[in-house]
mmCIF file of C-alpha atoms in Angstrom:
data_model
loop_
_atom_site.group_PDB
_atom_site.id
_atom_site.type_symbol
_atom_site.label_atom_id
_atom_site.label_comp_id
_atom_site.label_asym_id
_atom_site.label_seq_id
_atom_site.Cartn_x
_atom_site.Cartn_y
_atom_site.Cartn_z
ATOM 1 C CA MET A 866 9.700 -47.418 -3.981
ATOM 2 C CA SER A 867 10.076 -44.187 -5.967
ATOM 3 C CA ILE A 868 12.021 -44.313 -9.216
ATOM 4 C CA TYR A 869 13.977 -41.276 -10.433
ATOM 5 C CA TYR A 870 14.885 -40.915 -14.107
ATOM 6 C CA ARG A 871 18.089 -39.224 -15.263
ATOM 7 C CA PRO A 872 18.264 -38.580 -19.028
ATOM 8 C CA LEU A 873 21.487 -39.694 -20.713
ATOM 9 C CA VAL A 874 21.851 -36.514 -22.717
ATOM 10 C CA GLN A 875 23.187 -36.461 -26.278
ATOM 11 C CA ASN A 876 23.772 -33.761 -28.865
ATOM 12 C CA GLY A 877 24.206 -33.509 -32.606
ATOM 13 C CA PRO A 878 22.436 -34.295 -35.879
ATOM 14 C CA ALA A 879 23.008 -38.073 -35.708
ATOM 15 C CA ARG A 880 19.753 -38.508 -33.858
ATOM 16 C CA PRO A 881 18.269 -42.017 -33.952
ATOM 17 C CA ALA A 882 14.613 -42.885 -34.315
ATOM 18 C CA GLY A 883 12.889 -42.777 -30.961
ATOM 19 C CA ALA A 884 15.068 -39.994 -29.553
ATOM 20 C CA VAL A 885 13.163 -37.355 -27.615
ATOM 21 C CA PRO A 886 14.099 -33.722 -26.868
ATOM 22 C CA LEU A 887 15.408 -32.628 -23.489
ATOM 23 C CA ALA A 888 13.158 -29.844 -22.139
ATOM 24 C CA GLY A 889 12.321 -28.767 -25.688
ATOM 25 C CA GLN A 890 15.976 -28.063 -26.526
ATOM 26 C CA SER A 891 18.163 -29.384 -29.339
ATOM 27 C CA LEU A 892 19.689 -31.830 -26.847
ATOM 28 C CA TRP A 893 18.080 -35.281 -26.918
ATOM 29 C CA PHE A 894 18.105 -38.689 -25.296
ATOM 30 C CA THR A 895 17.035 -42.252 -26.049
ATOM 31 C CA HIS A 896 17.719 -43.793 -22.631
ATOM 32 C CA VAL A 897 17.596 -42.815 -18.990
ATOM 33 C CA GLU A 898 19.248 -44.018 -15.835
ATOM 34 C CA ALA A 899 16.606 -45.290 -13.402
ATOM 35 C CA LEU A 900 17.598 -44.595 -9.786
ATOM 36 C CA ARG A 901 16.127 -45.976 -6.567
ATOM 37 C CA ARG A 902 17.060 -45.295 -2.967
ATOM 38 C CA GLY A 903 19.175 -48.170 -1.745
ATOM 39 C CA GLY A 904 18.889 -49.897 -5.114
ATOM 40 C CA ASP A 905 20.944 -50.482 -8.210
ATOM 41 C CA ARG A 906 21.114 -48.048 -11.106
ATOM 42 C CA GLU A 907 19.596 -49.342 -14.316
ATOM 43 C CA ILE A 908 19.712 -48.056 -17.899
ATOM 44 C CA VAL A 909 16.306 -48.189 -19.601
ATOM 45 C CA ALA A 910 14.826 -46.902 -22.861
ATOM 46 C CA VAL A 911 12.587 -43.824 -22.846
ATOM 47 C CA SER A 912 9.676 -46.113 -23.714
ATOM 48 C CA GLU A 913 9.879 -47.444 -20.147
ATOM 49 C CA VAL A 914 9.529 -44.025 -18.506
ATOM 50 C CA PRO A 915 5.980 -43.257 -17.280
ATOM 51 C CA SER A 916 4.303 -40.830 -19.680
ATOM 52 C CA ASP A 917 3.698 -38.098 -17.108
ATOM 53 C CA HIS A 918 7.357 -38.079 -16.075
ATOM 54 C CA LEU A 919 8.547 -38.260 -19.677
ATOM 55 C CA ASP A 920 6.412 -35.214 -20.429
ATOM 56 C CA ARG A 921 8.243 -33.249 -17.728
ATOM 57 C CA LEU A 922 11.595 -34.329 -19.116
ATOM 58 C CA THR A 923 10.792 -33.432 -22.709
ATOM 59 C CA GLN A 924 8.347 -30.522 -22.826
ATOM 60 C CA ALA A 925 9.657 -27.059 -23.652
ATOM 61 C CA ARG A 926 9.834 -24.748 -20.656
ATOM 62 C CA ALA A 927 7.669 -21.651 -20.641
ATOM 63 C CA ASP A 928 9.271 -18.221 -20.939
ATOM 64 C CA ILE A 929 10.333 -16.691 -17.612
ATOM 65 C CA ALA A 930 9.683 -12.931 -17.416
ATOM 66 C CA GLY A 931 9.867 -12.763 -21.197
ATOM 67 C CA LEU A 932 13.097 -14.784 -21.490
ATOM 68 C CA ASP A 933 13.076 -17.756 -23.865
ATOM 69 C CA MET A 934 14.058 -20.832 -21.857
ATOM 70 C CA GLN A 935 15.006 -22.794 -24.998
ATOM 71 C CA VAL A 936 18.318 -20.891 -25.153
ATOM 72 C CA PRO A 937 20.939 -20.488 -22.399
ATOM 73 C CA HIS A 938 20.950 -17.357 -20.273
ATOM 74 C CA ILE A 939 23.665 -15.690 -18.214
ATOM 75 C CA MET A 940 22.771 -14.282 -14.799
ATOM 76 C CA GLY A 941 25.306 -11.675 -13.731
ATOM 77 C CA ILE A 942 26.153 -11.538 -10.014
ATOM 78 C CA LEU A 943 26.058 -8.095 -8.433
ATOM 79 C CA ASN A 944 26.423 -8.083 -4.656
ATOM 80 C CA ALA A 945 25.721 -4.887 -2.716
ATOM 81 C CA THR A 946 27.533 -6.293 0.322
ATOM 82 C CA PRO A 947 30.810 -5.566 2.107
ATOM 83 C CA ASP A 948 31.612 -9.236 2.774
ATOM 84 C CA SER A 949 30.602 -11.466 -0.151
ATOM 85 C CA PHE A 950 33.264 -14.100 -0.721
ATOM 86 C CA SER A 951 34.492 -12.781 -4.079
ATOM 87 C CA ASP A 952 33.133 -9.311 -4.849
ATOM 88 C CA GLY A 953 32.302 -7.876 -1.440
ATOM 89 C CA GLY A 954 32.423 -4.074 -1.334
ATOM 90 C CA VAL A 955 32.888 -3.672 -5.093
ATOM 91 C CA HIS A 956 29.297 -2.576 -5.833
ATOM 92 C CA SER A 957 28.278 -1.021 -2.525
ATOM 93 C CA SER A 958 27.223 2.330 -4.029
ATOM 94 C CA ALA A 959 24.219 2.679 -6.344
ATOM 95 C CA GLU A 960 26.334 4.390 -8.997
ATOM 96 C CA ALA A 961 28.997 1.669 -8.981
ATOM 97 C CA ALA A 962 26.278 -0.964 -9.210
ATOM 98 C CA ARG A 963 24.533 0.879 -12.051
ATOM 99 C CA MET A 964 27.720 1.052 -14.086
ATOM 100 C CA ALA A 965 28.574 -2.579 -13.402
ATOM 101 C CA ALA A 966 25.077 -3.697 -14.361
ATOM 102 C CA ALA A 967 25.186 -1.755 -17.631
ATOM 103 C CA GLY A 968 28.478 -3.408 -18.433
ATOM 104 C CA MET A 969 27.134 -6.884 -17.693
ATOM 105 C CA VAL A 970 24.132 -6.353 -19.972
ATOM 106 C CA THR A 971 26.393 -5.119 -22.780
ATOM 107 C CA GLN A 972 28.584 -8.193 -22.261
ATOM 108 C CA GLY A 973 25.668 -10.615 -22.549
ATOM 109 C CA ALA A 974 23.857 -10.973 -19.224
ATOM 110 C CA THR A 975 20.065 -11.203 -19.553
ATOM 111 C CA ILE A 976 19.468 -11.408 -15.786
ATOM 112 C CA LEU A 977 21.089 -9.360 -13.013
ATOM 113 C CA ASP A 978 21.077 -10.947 -9.536
ATOM 114 C CA ILE A 979 21.264 -8.367 -6.746
ATOM 115 C CA GLY A 980 22.147 -9.455 -3.216
ATOM 116 C CA GLY A 981 22.364 -7.563 0.051
ATOM 117 C CA GLU A 982 23.223 -10.427 2.420
ATOM 118 C CA SER A 983 26.330 -12.518 1.929
ATOM 119 C CA THR A 984 25.619 -16.249 1.809
ATOM 120 C CA ARG A 985 29.261 -17.340 1.768
ATOM 121 C CA PRO A 986 30.158 -20.102 4.250
ATOM 122 C CA GLY A 987 30.262 -18.630 7.756
ATOM 123 C CA ALA A 988 28.426 -15.424 6.850
ATOM 124 C CA ASP A 989 26.432 -13.646 9.552
ATOM 125 C CA PHE A 990 22.720 -12.869 9.383
ATOM 126 C CA VAL A 991 21.828 -9.406 8.037
ATOM 127 C CA PRO A 992 18.657 -7.666 9.346
ATOM 128 C CA ALA A 993 16.004 -7.011 6.721
ATOM 129 C CA GLU A 994 16.196 -3.225 7.140
ATOM 130 C CA GLN A 995 19.918 -3.246 6.395
ATOM 131 C CA GLU A 996 19.440 -5.589 3.439
ATOM 132 C CA ILE A 997 16.763 -3.278 1.999
ATOM 133 C CA ALA A 998 19.009 -0.240 2.494
ATOM 134 C CA ARG A 999 21.717 -1.999 0.496
ATOM 135 C CA THR A 1000 19.603 -3.376 -2.355
ATOM 136 C CA ARG A 1001 16.705 -0.987 -3.018
ATOM 137 C CA PRO A 1002 18.827 1.992 -4.192
ATOM 138 C CA VAL A 1003 20.908 -0.352 -6.335
ATOM 139 C CA ILE A 1004 17.823 -1.845 -8.010
ATOM 140 C CA GLU A 1005 16.319 1.602 -8.597
ATOM 141 C CA ALA A 1006 19.565 2.777 -10.196
ATOM 142 C CA ILE A 1007 19.837 -0.316 -12.405
ATOM 143 C CA ARG A 1008 16.189 -0.113 -13.451
ATOM 144 C CA SER A 1009 16.785 3.477 -14.625
ATOM 145 C CA GLU A 1010 19.598 2.161 -16.838
ATOM 146 C CA THR A 1011 18.259 -1.075 -18.366
ATOM 147 C CA ASP A 1012 15.148 -3.157 -18.965
ATOM 148 C CA ALA A 1013 17.027 -6.384 -18.214
ATOM 149 C CA LEU A 1014 15.414 -8.780 -15.757
ATOM 150 C CA ILE A 1015 16.502 -7.971 -12.192
ATOM 151 C CA SER A 1016 16.571 -10.751 -9.614
ATOM 152 C CA ILE A 1017 16.600 -10.119 -5.861
ATOM 153 C CA ASP A 1018 18.726 -12.646 -4.005
ATOM 154 C CA THR A 1019 17.033 -12.792 -0.598
ATOM 155 C CA ARG A 1020 15.457 -15.070 2.001
ATOM 156 C CA LYS A 1021 13.151 -12.402 3.427
ATOM 157 C CA ALA A 1022 9.668 -11.318 2.368
ATOM 158 C CA SER A 1023 10.101 -7.652 3.311
ATOM 159 C CA VAL A 1024 13.294 -7.427 1.250
ATOM 160 C CA ALA A 1025 11.614 -9.090 -1.723
ATOM 161 C CA LYS A 1026 8.663 -6.672 -1.514
ATOM 162 C CA ALA A 1027 10.943 -3.615 -1.420
ATOM 163 C CA ALA A 1028 12.966 -5.008 -4.326
ATOM 164 C CA CYS A 1029 9.905 -5.758 -6.453
ATOM 165 C CA ASP A 1030 8.560 -2.274 -5.745
ATOM 166 C CA ALA A 1031 11.920 -0.901 -6.957
ATOM 167 C CA GLY A 1032 11.849 -2.900 -10.200
ATOM 168 C CA ALA A 1033 12.977 -6.473 -9.522
ATOM 169 C CA GLY A 1034 11.077 -9.169 -11.419
ATOM 170 C CA LEU A 1035 12.444 -12.436 -9.977
ATOM 171 C CA VAL A 1036 12.906 -13.653 -6.402
ATOM 172 C CA ASN A 1037 15.930 -15.928 -5.869
ATOM 173 C CA ASP A 1038 15.823 -17.578 -2.421
ATOM 174 C CA VAL A 1039 18.898 -19.581 -1.378
ATOM 175 C CA SER A 1040 16.852 -21.230 1.375
ATOM 176 C CA GLY A 1041 14.343 -22.597 -1.126
ATOM 177 C CA PHE A 1042 11.495 -20.719 0.613
ATOM 178 C CA SER A 1043 12.138 -22.471 3.921
ATOM 179 C CA PHE A 1044 13.467 -19.480 5.906
ATOM 180 C CA ASP A 1045 10.678 -16.873 5.930
ATOM 181 C CA ALA A 1046 7.129 -18.246 5.964
ATOM 182 C CA ASP A 1047 5.821 -15.024 4.408
ATOM 183 C CA LEU A 1048 8.007 -15.095 1.296
ATOM 184 C CA ALA A 1049 6.271 -17.844 -0.688
ATOM 185 C CA PRO A 1050 2.765 -16.387 -0.152
ATOM 186 C CA PHE A 1051 4.051 -12.964 -1.223
ATOM 187 C CA CYS A 1052 5.512 -14.344 -4.459
ATOM 188 C CA ALA A 1053 2.364 -16.345 -5.159
ATOM 189 C CA ALA A 1054 0.143 -13.323 -4.598
ATOM 190 C CA GLN A 1055 2.328 -11.240 -6.915
ATOM 191 C CA GLY A 1056 2.641 -13.978 -9.525
ATOM 192 C CA ALA A 1057 6.390 -13.329 -9.359
ATOM 193 C CA PRO A 1058 8.812 -15.781 -10.962
ATOM 194 C CA VAL A 1059 11.025 -17.461 -8.376
ATOM 195 C CA CYS A 1060 14.183 -19.539 -8.099
ATOM 196 C CA VAL A 1061 14.074 -22.307 -5.489
ATOM 197 C CA MET A 1062 17.551 -23.311 -4.309
ATOM 198 C CA HIS A 1063 18.603 -26.146 -2.034
ATOM 199 C CA MET A 1064 20.765 -25.356 0.991
ATOM 200 C CA GLN A 1065 21.455 -27.596 3.976
ATOM 201 C CA GLY A 1066 21.541 -25.505 7.151
ATOM 202 C CA ASP A 1067 22.228 -21.771 6.882
ATOM 203 C CA PRO A 1068 25.253 -19.802 5.674
ATOM 204 C CA ALA A 1069 26.757 -19.594 9.157
ATOM 205 C CA THR A 1070 26.806 -23.376 9.651
ATOM 206 C CA MET A 1071 26.203 -25.036 6.275
ATOM 207 C CA GLN A 1072 29.765 -26.272 5.799
ATOM 208 C CA ASP A 1073 29.972 -27.840 9.273
ATOM 209 C CA ASN A 1074 30.146 -31.500 8.222
ATOM 210 C CA PRO A 1075 27.169 -31.631 5.802
ATOM 211 C CA HIS A 1076 25.634 -35.100 5.503
ATOM 212 C CA TYR A 1077 23.051 -36.733 3.232
ATOM 213 C CA ASP A 1078 21.535 -40.185 2.854
ATOM 214 C CA ASN A 1079 21.820 -39.667 -0.918
ATOM 215 C CA VAL A 1080 22.775 -36.120 -1.908
ATOM 216 C CA LEU A 1081 21.352 -36.372 -5.423
ATOM 217 C CA LEU A 1082 17.957 -37.736 -4.419
ATOM 218 C CA ASP A 1083 17.747 -35.720 -1.191
ATOM 219 C CA VAL A 1084 18.214 -32.470 -3.118
ATOM 220 C CA TYR A 1085 15.714 -33.587 -5.766
ATOM 221 C CA ASP A 1086 13.099 -34.438 -3.126
ATOM 222 C CA PHE A 1087 13.566 -31.104 -1.362
ATOM 223 C CA LEU A 1088 13.077 -29.167 -4.591
ATOM 224 C CA GLU A 1089 10.060 -31.262 -5.560
ATOM 225 C CA ASN A 1090 8.484 -30.633 -2.150
ATOM 226 C CA GLN A 1091 9.086 -26.875 -2.302
ATOM 227 C CA ILE A 1092 7.618 -26.699 -5.804
ATOM 228 C CA ALA A 1093 4.516 -28.423 -4.436
ATOM 229 C CA VAL A 1094 4.304 -25.854 -1.618
ATOM 230 C CA LEU A 1095 4.488 -22.977 -4.102
ATOM 231 C CA GLU A 1096 1.931 -24.578 -6.405
ATOM 232 C CA GLY A 1097 -0.347 -25.095 -3.414
ATOM 233 C CA LEU A 1098 -0.215 -21.348 -2.822
ATOM 234 C CA GLY A 1099 -1.218 -20.703 -6.421
ATOM 235 C CA LEU A 1100 2.142 -20.081 -8.106
ATOM 236 C CA SER A 1101 2.334 -21.828 -11.480
ATOM 237 C CA ARG A 1102 5.168 -24.302 -12.086
ATOM 238 C CA ASP A 1103 5.848 -22.270 -15.248
ATOM 239 C CA LEU A 1104 7.117 -19.474 -12.982
ATOM 240 C CA ILE A 1105 9.539 -21.650 -10.996
ATOM 241 C CA ILE A 1106 13.280 -22.138 -11.583
ATOM 242 C CA VAL A 1107 15.252 -24.725 -9.589
ATOM 243 C CA ASP A 1108 18.858 -24.616 -8.379
ATOM 244 C CA PRO A 1109 20.590 -27.626 -6.730
ATOM 245 C CA GLY A 1110 22.684 -25.228 -4.641
ATOM 246 C CA ILE A 1111 26.248 -26.206 -5.464
ATOM 247 C CA GLY A 1112 28.480 -25.354 -2.512
ATOM 248 C CA PHE A 1113 25.636 -24.663 -0.073
ATOM 249 C CA GLY A 1114 25.936 -27.249 2.676
ATOM 250 C CA LYS A 1115 27.849 -29.672 0.461
ATOM 251 C CA THR A 1116 31.292 -31.210 0.372
ATOM 252 C CA GLU A 1117 33.419 -31.392 -2.761
ATOM 253 C CA ASP A 1118 32.187 -34.951 -3.360
ATOM 254 C CA HIS A 1119 28.564 -33.799 -2.945
ATOM 255 C CA ASN A 1120 29.135 -31.019 -5.479
ATOM 256 C CA LEU A 1121 30.689 -33.373 -8.019
ATOM 257 C CA THR A 1122 27.877 -35.902 -7.623
ATOM 258 C CA LEU A 1123 25.294 -33.217 -8.336
ATOM 259 C CA LEU A 1124 27.249 -31.840 -11.288
ATOM 260 C CA ARG A 1125 27.646 -35.273 -12.880
ATOM 261 C CA ASN A 1126 23.919 -35.915 -12.601
ATOM 262 C CA LEU A 1127 22.360 -32.505 -13.297
ATOM 263 C CA SER A 1128 20.052 -33.840 -16.004
ATOM 264 C CA LEU A 1129 18.025 -35.613 -13.285
ATOM 265 C CA PHE A 1130 16.552 -32.254 -12.243
ATOM 266 C CA HIS A 1131 14.771 -31.818 -15.590
ATOM 267 C CA GLY A 1132 12.276 -34.278 -14.125
ATOM 268 C CA LEU A 1133 10.962 -31.413 -11.987
ATOM 269 C CA GLY A 1134 9.610 -29.755 -15.140
ATOM 270 C CA CYS A 1135 11.306 -26.397 -14.435
ATOM 271 C CA PRO A 1136 14.271 -24.503 -15.868
ATOM 272 C CA ILE A 1137 17.523 -25.237 -14.026
ATOM 273 C CA LEU A 1138 19.904 -22.569 -12.721
ATOM 274 C CA LEU A 1139 23.527 -23.489 -12.035
ATOM 275 C CA GLY A 1140 25.690 -21.294 -9.813
ATOM 276 C CA VAL A 1141 29.311 -22.408 -9.524
ATOM 277 C CA SER A 1142 31.240 -19.225 -10.260
ATOM 278 C CA ARG A 1143 34.558 -18.960 -8.350
ATOM 279 C CA LYS A 1144 33.439 -21.440 -5.672
ATOM 280 C CA GLY A 1145 35.782 -23.248 -3.323
ATOM 281 C CA PHE A 1146 35.759 -26.618 -5.076
ATOM 282 C CA ILE A 1147 36.883 -24.895 -8.294
ATOM 283 C CA GLY A 1148 39.813 -23.474 -6.381
ATOM 284 C CA SER A 1149 40.762 -26.809 -4.795
ATOM 285 C CA ILE A 1150 40.381 -28.984 -7.903
ATOM 286 C CA GLY A 1151 41.761 -26.306 -10.222
ATOM 287 C CA GLN A 1152 44.612 -25.520 -7.803
ATOM 288 C CA GLU A 1153 43.826 -21.799 -7.759
ATOM 289 C CA PRO A 1154 43.582 -20.191 -4.295
ATOM 290 C CA ARG A 1155 42.760 -16.723 -5.683
ATOM 291 C CA LYS A 1156 38.992 -16.387 -6.063
ATOM 292 C CA THR A 1157 39.180 -13.815 -8.855
ATOM 293 C CA ALA A 1158 41.496 -16.095 -10.891
ATOM 294 C CA ARG A 1159 38.999 -18.966 -11.107
ATOM 295 C CA THR A 1160 37.306 -17.848 -14.327
ATOM 296 C CA PRO A 1161 38.624 -20.756 -16.465
ATOM 297 C CA GLY A 1162 37.435 -23.368 -13.984
ATOM 298 C CA SER A 1163 34.101 -21.621 -13.541
ATOM 299 C CA ILE A 1164 33.531 -21.595 -17.301
ATOM 300 C CA ALA A 1165 34.517 -25.260 -17.643
ATOM 301 C CA VAL A 1166 31.893 -26.317 -15.104
ATOM 302 C CA ALA A 1167 29.266 -23.977 -16.560
ATOM 303 C CA LEU A 1168 29.708 -25.471 -20.039
ATOM 304 C CA ALA A 1169 29.483 -28.965 -18.591
ATOM 305 C CA GLY A 1170 26.161 -27.915 -17.067
ATOM 306 C CA LEU A 1171 24.910 -26.482 -20.346
ATOM 307 C CA SER A 1172 25.725 -29.812 -21.982
ATOM 308 C CA GLN A 1173 23.214 -31.359 -19.577
ATOM 309 C CA GLY A 1174 20.545 -28.836 -20.540
ATOM 310 C CA VAL A 1175 20.911 -26.232 -17.786
ATOM 311 C CA GLN A 1176 19.076 -23.088 -18.888
ATOM 312 C CA ILE A 1177 20.669 -20.398 -16.679
ATOM 313 C CA ILE A 1178 24.243 -20.007 -15.449
ATOM 314 C CA ARG A 1179 25.000 -17.553 -12.640
ATOM 315 C CA VAL A 1180 28.435 -15.946 -13.006
ATOM 316 C CA HIS A 1181 30.753 -13.167 -11.904
ATOM 317 C CA ASP A 1182 32.675 -13.014 -15.193
ATOM 318 C CA VAL A 1183 30.026 -12.183 -17.770
ATOM 319 C CA ALA A 1184 32.205 -11.166 -20.739
ATOM 320 C CA GLU A 1185 34.432 -14.245 -20.543
ATOM 321 C CA THR A 1186 31.467 -16.584 -20.060
ATOM 322 C CA SER A 1187 29.599 -14.995 -22.984
ATOM 323 C CA GLN A 1188 32.579 -15.583 -25.250
ATOM 324 C CA ALA A 1189 32.845 -19.201 -24.146
ATOM 325 C CA LEU A 1190 29.119 -19.741 -24.618
ATOM 326 C CA ARG A 1191 29.210 -18.377 -28.176
ATOM 327 C CA LEU A 1192 32.022 -20.754 -29.105
ATOM 328 C CA TRP A 1193 30.313 -23.668 -27.344
ATOM 329 C CA ALA A 1194 27.109 -22.987 -29.300
ATOM 330 C CA ALA A 1195 28.959 -22.678 -32.619
ATOM 331 C CA VAL A 1196 30.780 -25.986 -32.157
ATOM 332 C CA ARG A 1197 27.542 -27.727 -31.203
#
């Protein structure tokens, strides 16, 4: 039976002998929670973790497209869509997107995530040609303005190719490279950094009664399998980011389970991206129906993720998140 190891993450200078770093960061741990499917949870010392798995938990992550993964990064969300759940229609023109992107970089974003197909619950499929028409001019305009890393948020190989030709340097696939069979080989051939996200179903149906045997371990196994597929195609693990896909085919309880146990995903040996900004569970728990008024709740969850060693947080509200991150780092 497979055993999964979740680091019990700590922080601060009172670091006992035997403590080991979490993914090369200043965070550390002395014990892990050992998890088994259908079995009890058990707290064990790091000395009981197999050496190969402990290496993945502790080793510093390689830079991604020149970004140091030992410090947190903010990915600014910029959707060139008419129907995204929170910012649809705001950045539909290349000029509006260029100005917004410049502002996000000034405010502290080191990655800009450009999307041309809404992946909100219930969203319809967008043909690749339309997605390219929405995103390519935006990426070209942003690239003329800044050298910041541009991510293309797409499930389709043809869209990714057009975006990379226009200046994108990261491919962020919400389907975890399970939608378009040509996308993973393209990224491997290009040596392009990627983000592998977990989603159950597709945007049109993903919130129709999602079910898991064990949401935490099911998501982990999916990500581990997709990493293996990418490595089999020749893409180095050092170029792979993972995202548990909060809100994508998950209930509120599923989301909370993943958020409470995020440190488990360091066992994949990749940087972790967390995207929770303005999502529905923040509105329901925080009692805020207005999507654009969910900044405080979004920041609270983002900081909780950073406390578990998450390297990248994907947000709408860059300035506010940057301020919170600076204070969080100073207090730590």
